[in-house]
mmCIF file of C-alpha atoms in Angstrom:
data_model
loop_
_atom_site.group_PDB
_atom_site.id
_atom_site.type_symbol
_atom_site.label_atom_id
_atom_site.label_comp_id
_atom_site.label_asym_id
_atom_site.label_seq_id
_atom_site.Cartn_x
_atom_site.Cartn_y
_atom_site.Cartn_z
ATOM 1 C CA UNK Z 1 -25.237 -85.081 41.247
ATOM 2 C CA UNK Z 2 -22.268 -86.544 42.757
ATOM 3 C CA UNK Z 3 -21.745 -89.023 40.068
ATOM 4 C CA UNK Z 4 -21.961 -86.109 37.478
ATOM 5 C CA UNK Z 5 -18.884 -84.425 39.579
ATOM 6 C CA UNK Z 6 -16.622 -87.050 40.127
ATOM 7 C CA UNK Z 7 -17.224 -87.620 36.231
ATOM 8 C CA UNK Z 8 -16.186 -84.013 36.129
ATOM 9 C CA UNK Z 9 -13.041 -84.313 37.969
ATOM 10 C CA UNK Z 10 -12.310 -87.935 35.851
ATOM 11 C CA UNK Z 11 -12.278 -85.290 32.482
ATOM 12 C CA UNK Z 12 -9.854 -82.682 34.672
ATOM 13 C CA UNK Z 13 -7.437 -85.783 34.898
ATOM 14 C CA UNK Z 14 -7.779 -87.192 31.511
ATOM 15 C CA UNK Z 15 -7.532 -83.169 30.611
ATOM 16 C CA UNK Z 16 -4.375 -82.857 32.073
ATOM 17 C CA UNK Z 17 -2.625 -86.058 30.573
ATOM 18 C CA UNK Z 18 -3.776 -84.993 26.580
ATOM 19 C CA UNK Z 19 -1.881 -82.362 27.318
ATOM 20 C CA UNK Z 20 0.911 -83.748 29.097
ATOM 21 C CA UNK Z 21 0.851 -86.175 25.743
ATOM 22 C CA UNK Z 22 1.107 -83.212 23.515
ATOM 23 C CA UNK Z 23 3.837 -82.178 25.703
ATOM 24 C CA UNK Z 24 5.641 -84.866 25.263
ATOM 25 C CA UNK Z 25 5.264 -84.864 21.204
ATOM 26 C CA UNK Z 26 6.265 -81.148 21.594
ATOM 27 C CA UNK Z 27 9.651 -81.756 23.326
ATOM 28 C CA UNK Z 28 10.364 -84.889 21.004
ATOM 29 C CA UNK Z 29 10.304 -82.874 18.254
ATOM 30 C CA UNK Z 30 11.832 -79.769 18.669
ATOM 31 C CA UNK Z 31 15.059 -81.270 19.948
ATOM 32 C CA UNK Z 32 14.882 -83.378 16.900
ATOM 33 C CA UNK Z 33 14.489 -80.078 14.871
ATOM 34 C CA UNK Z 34 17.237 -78.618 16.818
ATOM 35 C CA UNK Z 35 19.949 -81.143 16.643
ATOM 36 C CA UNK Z 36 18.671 -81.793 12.761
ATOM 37 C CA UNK Z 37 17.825 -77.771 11.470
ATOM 38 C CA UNK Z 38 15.033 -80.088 10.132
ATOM 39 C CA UNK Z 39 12.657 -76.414 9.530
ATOM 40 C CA UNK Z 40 9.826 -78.146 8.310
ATOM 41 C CA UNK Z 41 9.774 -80.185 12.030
ATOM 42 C CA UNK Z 42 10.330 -76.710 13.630
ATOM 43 C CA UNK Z 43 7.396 -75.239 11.977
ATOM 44 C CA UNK Z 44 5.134 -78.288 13.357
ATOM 45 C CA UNK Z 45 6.047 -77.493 16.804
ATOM 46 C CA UNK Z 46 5.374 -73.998 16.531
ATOM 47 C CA UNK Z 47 2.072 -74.199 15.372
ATOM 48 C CA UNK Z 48 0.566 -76.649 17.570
ATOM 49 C CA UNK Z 49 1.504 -75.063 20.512
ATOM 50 C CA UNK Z 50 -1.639 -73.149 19.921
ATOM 51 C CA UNK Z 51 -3.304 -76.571 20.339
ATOM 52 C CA UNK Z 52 -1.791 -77.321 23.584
ATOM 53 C CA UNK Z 53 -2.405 -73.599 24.725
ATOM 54 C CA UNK Z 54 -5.683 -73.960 23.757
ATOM 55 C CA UNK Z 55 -6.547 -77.311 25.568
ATOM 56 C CA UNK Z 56 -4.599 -75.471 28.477
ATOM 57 C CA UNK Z 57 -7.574 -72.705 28.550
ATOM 58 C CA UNK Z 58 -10.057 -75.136 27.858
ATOM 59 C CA UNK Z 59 -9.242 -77.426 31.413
ATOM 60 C CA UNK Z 60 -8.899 -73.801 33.628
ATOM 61 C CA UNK Z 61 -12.206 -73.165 31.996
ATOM 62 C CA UNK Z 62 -13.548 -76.456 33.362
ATOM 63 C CA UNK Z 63 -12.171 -76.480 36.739
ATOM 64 C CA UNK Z 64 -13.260 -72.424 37.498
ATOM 65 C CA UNK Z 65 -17.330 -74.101 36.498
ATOM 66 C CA UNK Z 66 -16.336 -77.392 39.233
ATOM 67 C CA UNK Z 67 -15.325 -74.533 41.603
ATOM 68 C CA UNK Z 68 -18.387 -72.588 41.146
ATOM 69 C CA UNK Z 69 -21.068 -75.096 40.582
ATOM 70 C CA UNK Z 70 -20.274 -77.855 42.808
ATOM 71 C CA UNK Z 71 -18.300 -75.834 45.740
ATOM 72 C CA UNK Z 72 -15.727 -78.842 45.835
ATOM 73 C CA UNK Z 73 -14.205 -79.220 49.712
ATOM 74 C CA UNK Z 74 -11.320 -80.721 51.421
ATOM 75 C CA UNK Z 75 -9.360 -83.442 48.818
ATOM 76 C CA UNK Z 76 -12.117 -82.644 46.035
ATOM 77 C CA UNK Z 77 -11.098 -78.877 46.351
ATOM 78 C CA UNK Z 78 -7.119 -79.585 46.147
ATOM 79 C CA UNK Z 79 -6.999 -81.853 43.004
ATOM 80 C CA UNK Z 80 -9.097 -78.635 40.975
ATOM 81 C CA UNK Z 81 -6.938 -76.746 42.563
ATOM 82 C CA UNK Z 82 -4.214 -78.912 41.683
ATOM 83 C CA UNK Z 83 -5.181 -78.998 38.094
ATOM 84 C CA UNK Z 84 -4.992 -75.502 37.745
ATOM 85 C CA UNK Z 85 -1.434 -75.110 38.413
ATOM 86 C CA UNK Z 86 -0.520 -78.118 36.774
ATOM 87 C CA UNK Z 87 -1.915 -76.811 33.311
ATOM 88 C CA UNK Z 88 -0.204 -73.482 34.118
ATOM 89 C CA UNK Z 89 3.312 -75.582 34.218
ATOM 90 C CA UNK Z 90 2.352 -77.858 31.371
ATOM 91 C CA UNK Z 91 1.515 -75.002 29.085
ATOM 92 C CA UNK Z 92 4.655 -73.243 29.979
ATOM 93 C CA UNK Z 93 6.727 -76.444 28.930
ATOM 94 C CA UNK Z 94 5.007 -76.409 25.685
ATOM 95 C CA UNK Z 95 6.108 -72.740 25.511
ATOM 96 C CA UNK Z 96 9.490 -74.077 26.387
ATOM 97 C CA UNK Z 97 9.773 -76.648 23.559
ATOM 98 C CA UNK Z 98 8.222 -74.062 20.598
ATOM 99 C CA UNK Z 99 10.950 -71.489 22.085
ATOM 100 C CA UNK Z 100 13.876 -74.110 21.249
ATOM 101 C CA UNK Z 101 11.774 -75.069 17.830
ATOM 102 C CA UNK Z 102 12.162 -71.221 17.043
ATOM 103 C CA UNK Z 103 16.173 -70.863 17.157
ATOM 104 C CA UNK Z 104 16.289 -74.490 15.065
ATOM 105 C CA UNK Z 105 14.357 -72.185 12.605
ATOM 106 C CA UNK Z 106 16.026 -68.982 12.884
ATOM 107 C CA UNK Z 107 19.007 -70.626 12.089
ATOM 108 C CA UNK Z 108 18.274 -72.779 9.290
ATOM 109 C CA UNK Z 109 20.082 -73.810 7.039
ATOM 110 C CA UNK Z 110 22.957 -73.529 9.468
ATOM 111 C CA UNK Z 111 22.861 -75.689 12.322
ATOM 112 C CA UNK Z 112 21.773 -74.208 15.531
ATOM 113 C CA UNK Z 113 23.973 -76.755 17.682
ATOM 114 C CA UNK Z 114 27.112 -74.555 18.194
ATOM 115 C CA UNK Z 115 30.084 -76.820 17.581
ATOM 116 C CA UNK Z 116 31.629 -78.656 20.419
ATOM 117 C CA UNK Z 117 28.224 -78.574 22.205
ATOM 118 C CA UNK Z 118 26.421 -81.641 19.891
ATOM 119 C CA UNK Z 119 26.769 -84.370 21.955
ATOM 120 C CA UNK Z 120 25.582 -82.404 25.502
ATOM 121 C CA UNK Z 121 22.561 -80.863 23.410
ATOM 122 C CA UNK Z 122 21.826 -83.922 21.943
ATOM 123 C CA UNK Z 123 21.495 -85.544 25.377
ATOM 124 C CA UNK Z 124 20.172 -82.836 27.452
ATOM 125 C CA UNK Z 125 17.013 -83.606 24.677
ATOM 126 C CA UNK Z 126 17.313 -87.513 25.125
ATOM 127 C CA UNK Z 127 16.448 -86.622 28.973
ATOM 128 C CA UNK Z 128 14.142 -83.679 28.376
ATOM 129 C CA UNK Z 129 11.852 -86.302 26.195
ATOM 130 C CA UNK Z 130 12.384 -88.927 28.943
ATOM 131 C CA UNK Z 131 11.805 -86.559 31.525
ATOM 132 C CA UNK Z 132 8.045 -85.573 29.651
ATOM 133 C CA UNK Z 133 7.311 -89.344 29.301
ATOM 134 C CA UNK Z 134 7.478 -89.968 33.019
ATOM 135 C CA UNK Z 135 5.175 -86.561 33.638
ATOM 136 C CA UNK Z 136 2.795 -88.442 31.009
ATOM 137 C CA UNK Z 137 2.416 -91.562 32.931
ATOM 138 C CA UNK Z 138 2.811 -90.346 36.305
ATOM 139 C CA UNK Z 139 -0.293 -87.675 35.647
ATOM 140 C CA UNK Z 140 -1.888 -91.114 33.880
ATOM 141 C CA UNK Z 141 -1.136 -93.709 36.715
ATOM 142 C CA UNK Z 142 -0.531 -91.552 39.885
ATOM 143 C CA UNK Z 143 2.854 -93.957 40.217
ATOM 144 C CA UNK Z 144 4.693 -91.715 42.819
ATOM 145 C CA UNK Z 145 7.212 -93.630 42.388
ATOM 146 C CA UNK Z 146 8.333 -91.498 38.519
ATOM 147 C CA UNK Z 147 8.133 -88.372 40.475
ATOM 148 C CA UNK Z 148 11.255 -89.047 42.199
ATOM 149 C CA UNK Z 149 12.890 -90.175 39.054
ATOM 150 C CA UNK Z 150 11.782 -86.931 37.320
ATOM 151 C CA UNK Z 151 13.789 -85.462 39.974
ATOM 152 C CA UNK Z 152 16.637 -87.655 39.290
ATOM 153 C CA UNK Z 153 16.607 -86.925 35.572
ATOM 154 C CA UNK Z 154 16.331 -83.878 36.305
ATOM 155 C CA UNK Z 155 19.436 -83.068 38.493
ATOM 156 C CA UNK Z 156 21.381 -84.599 35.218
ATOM 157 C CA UNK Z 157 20.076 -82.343 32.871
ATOM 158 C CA UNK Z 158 21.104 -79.587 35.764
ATOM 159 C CA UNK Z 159 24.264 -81.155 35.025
ATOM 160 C CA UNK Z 160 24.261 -80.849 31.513
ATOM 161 C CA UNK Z 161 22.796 -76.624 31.629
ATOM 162 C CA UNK Z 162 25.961 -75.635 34.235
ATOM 163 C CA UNK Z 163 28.533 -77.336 31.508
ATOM 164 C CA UNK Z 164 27.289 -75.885 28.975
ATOM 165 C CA UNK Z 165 27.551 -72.454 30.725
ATOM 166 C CA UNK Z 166 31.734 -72.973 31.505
ATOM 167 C CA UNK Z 167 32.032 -74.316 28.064
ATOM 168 C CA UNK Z 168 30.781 -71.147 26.602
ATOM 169 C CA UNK Z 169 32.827 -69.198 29.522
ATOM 170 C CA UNK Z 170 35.937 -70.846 29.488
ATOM 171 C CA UNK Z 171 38.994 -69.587 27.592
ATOM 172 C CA UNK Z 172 38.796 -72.163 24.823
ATOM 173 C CA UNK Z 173 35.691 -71.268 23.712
ATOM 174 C CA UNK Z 174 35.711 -69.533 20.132
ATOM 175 C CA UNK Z 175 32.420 -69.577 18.967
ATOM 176 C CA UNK Z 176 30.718 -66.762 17.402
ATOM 177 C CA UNK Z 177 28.230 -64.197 19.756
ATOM 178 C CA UNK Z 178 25.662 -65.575 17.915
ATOM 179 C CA UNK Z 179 26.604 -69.132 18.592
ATOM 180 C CA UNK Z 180 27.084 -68.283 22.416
ATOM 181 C CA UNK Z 181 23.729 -66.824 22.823
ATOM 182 C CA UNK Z 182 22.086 -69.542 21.059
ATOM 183 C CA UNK Z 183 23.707 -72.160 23.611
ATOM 184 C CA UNK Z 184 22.887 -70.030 26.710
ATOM 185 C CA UNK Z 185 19.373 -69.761 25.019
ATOM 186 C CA UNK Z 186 18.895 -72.854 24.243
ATOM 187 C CA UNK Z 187 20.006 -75.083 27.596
ATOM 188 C CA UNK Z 188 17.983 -72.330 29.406
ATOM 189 C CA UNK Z 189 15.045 -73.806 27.640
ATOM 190 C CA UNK Z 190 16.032 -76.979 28.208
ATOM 191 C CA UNK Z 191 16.852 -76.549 32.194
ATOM 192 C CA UNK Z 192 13.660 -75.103 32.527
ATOM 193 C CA UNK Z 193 11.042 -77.398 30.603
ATOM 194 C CA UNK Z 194 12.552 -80.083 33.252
ATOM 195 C CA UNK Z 195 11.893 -77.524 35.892
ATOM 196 C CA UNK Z 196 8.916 -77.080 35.198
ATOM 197 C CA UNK Z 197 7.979 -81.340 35.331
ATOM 198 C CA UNK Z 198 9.767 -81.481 38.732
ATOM 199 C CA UNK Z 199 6.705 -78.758 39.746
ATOM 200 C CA UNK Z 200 4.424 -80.507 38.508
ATOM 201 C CA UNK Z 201 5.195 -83.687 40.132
ATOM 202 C CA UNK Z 202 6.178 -82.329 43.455
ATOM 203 C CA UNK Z 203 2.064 -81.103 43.414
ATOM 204 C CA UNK Z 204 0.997 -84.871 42.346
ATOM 205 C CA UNK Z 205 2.890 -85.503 45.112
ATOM 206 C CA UNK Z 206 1.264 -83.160 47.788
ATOM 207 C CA UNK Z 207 -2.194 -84.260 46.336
ATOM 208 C CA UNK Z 208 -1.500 -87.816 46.999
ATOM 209 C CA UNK Z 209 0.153 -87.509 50.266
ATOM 210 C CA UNK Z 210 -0.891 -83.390 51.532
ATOM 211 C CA UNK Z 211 2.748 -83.610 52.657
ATOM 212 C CA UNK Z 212 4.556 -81.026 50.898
ATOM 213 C CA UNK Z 213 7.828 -81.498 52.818
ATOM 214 C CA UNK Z 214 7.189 -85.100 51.904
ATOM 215 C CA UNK Z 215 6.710 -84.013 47.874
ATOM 216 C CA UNK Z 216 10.153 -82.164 48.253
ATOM 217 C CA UNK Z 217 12.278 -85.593 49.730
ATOM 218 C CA UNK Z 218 11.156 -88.309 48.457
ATOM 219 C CA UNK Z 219 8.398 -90.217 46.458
ATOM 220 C CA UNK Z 220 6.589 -92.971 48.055
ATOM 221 C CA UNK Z 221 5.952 -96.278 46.773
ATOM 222 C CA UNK Z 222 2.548 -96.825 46.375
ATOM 223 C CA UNK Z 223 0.637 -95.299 43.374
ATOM 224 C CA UNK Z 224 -1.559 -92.395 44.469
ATOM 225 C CA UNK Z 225 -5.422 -92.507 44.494
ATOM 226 C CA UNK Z 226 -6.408 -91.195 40.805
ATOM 227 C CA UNK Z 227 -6.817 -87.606 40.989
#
């Protein structure tokens, strides 16, 4: 019986990183879509965020039957736990990613990159795809160490969302309403898909170490026990 859960709780993890992989593929593209108008790349990411939605359901399913079945307790009770807020996050990043695939699309042809703002929307995606990599192979490997440089990515793409904000406030800014709602829009989405990795690994974190103050400073070195 024991064997059969701690199989169980092996799927929850290799659950978790499919997704975390579809995550990534999500992100990848729409910023590609959105610094490109490439529609037809849009469209991709908007309909397989079903999929990851779907896979989402599939783990909270799984980890409500370990709860009931096998009554998990201590550790073995925090990583299903665990699992089901991390699934919660990860399927909200998805939902981040389609929501920037969707103004790429509802601006096609034009481009939905007001102008000026290319080359900090082109980078707040180079770190948004880095930043879903790390999640990847941190949920993978359990190497605390990428949860504190999720965090540092992270405060640059903070970076990144605040100048955007006093470009489109400052007095030299003459784009169109259209164009300044699609840039507030748009780094939101960004901002918060990286958000919402720091969560996550700040709970890999607590799982590895049950120090939540110690999630919130600093990563340690050693990789984790696999969750």
């Amino acid at each position: 019986m024991r064997e059969v859960f701690h199989q169980s709780l092996e799927d929850v993890q290799n659950r978790l990183v499919e997704i975390a992989d579809l995550v990534t593929i999500a992100i990848d593209r729409a910023t590609r879509a959105f610094g490109t108008s490439d529609v037809a790349l849009a469209e991709e990411v908007i309909e397989a965020d079903a999929i990851i939605d779907e896979k989402a359901v599939a783990l909270d399913e799984l980890a409500i039957e370990i709860l009931a079945r096998q009554q998990p307790v201590a550790r073995d009770l925090r990583i299903v736990v665990t699992a089901l807020r991390v699934s919660a996050s990860l399927e909200r990043m998805g939902d981040m990613a389609e929501h920037i695939a969707q103004l790429a699309r509802s601006r096609f042809p034009e481009r939905a990159i007001p102008k000026g703002l290319k080359t900090t929307f082109t980078r707040m995606g180079e770190l948004d795809v880095e930043v879903a990599r790390k999640l990847a192979e941190l949920l993978r490997t359990q190497d605390l160490r990428l949860a504190e440089s999720i965090r540092d990515t992270d405060d640059d793409i903070d970076e990144l969302h605040v100048s955007v904000f006093e470009k489109v406030l400052g007095d030299s800014w003459k784009g169109e309403p259209t164009a300044t709602v699609d840039a507030t829009l748009a780094s939101r989405y960004h901002e918060r898909f990286a958000d919402h990795a720091v969560s996550v690994a700040k709970k890999v974190v607590y799982l590895a170490t049950g120090d939540w103050a110690g999630a919130d400073e600093e990563a340690a070195n050693e990789p984790s026990p696999v969750i």
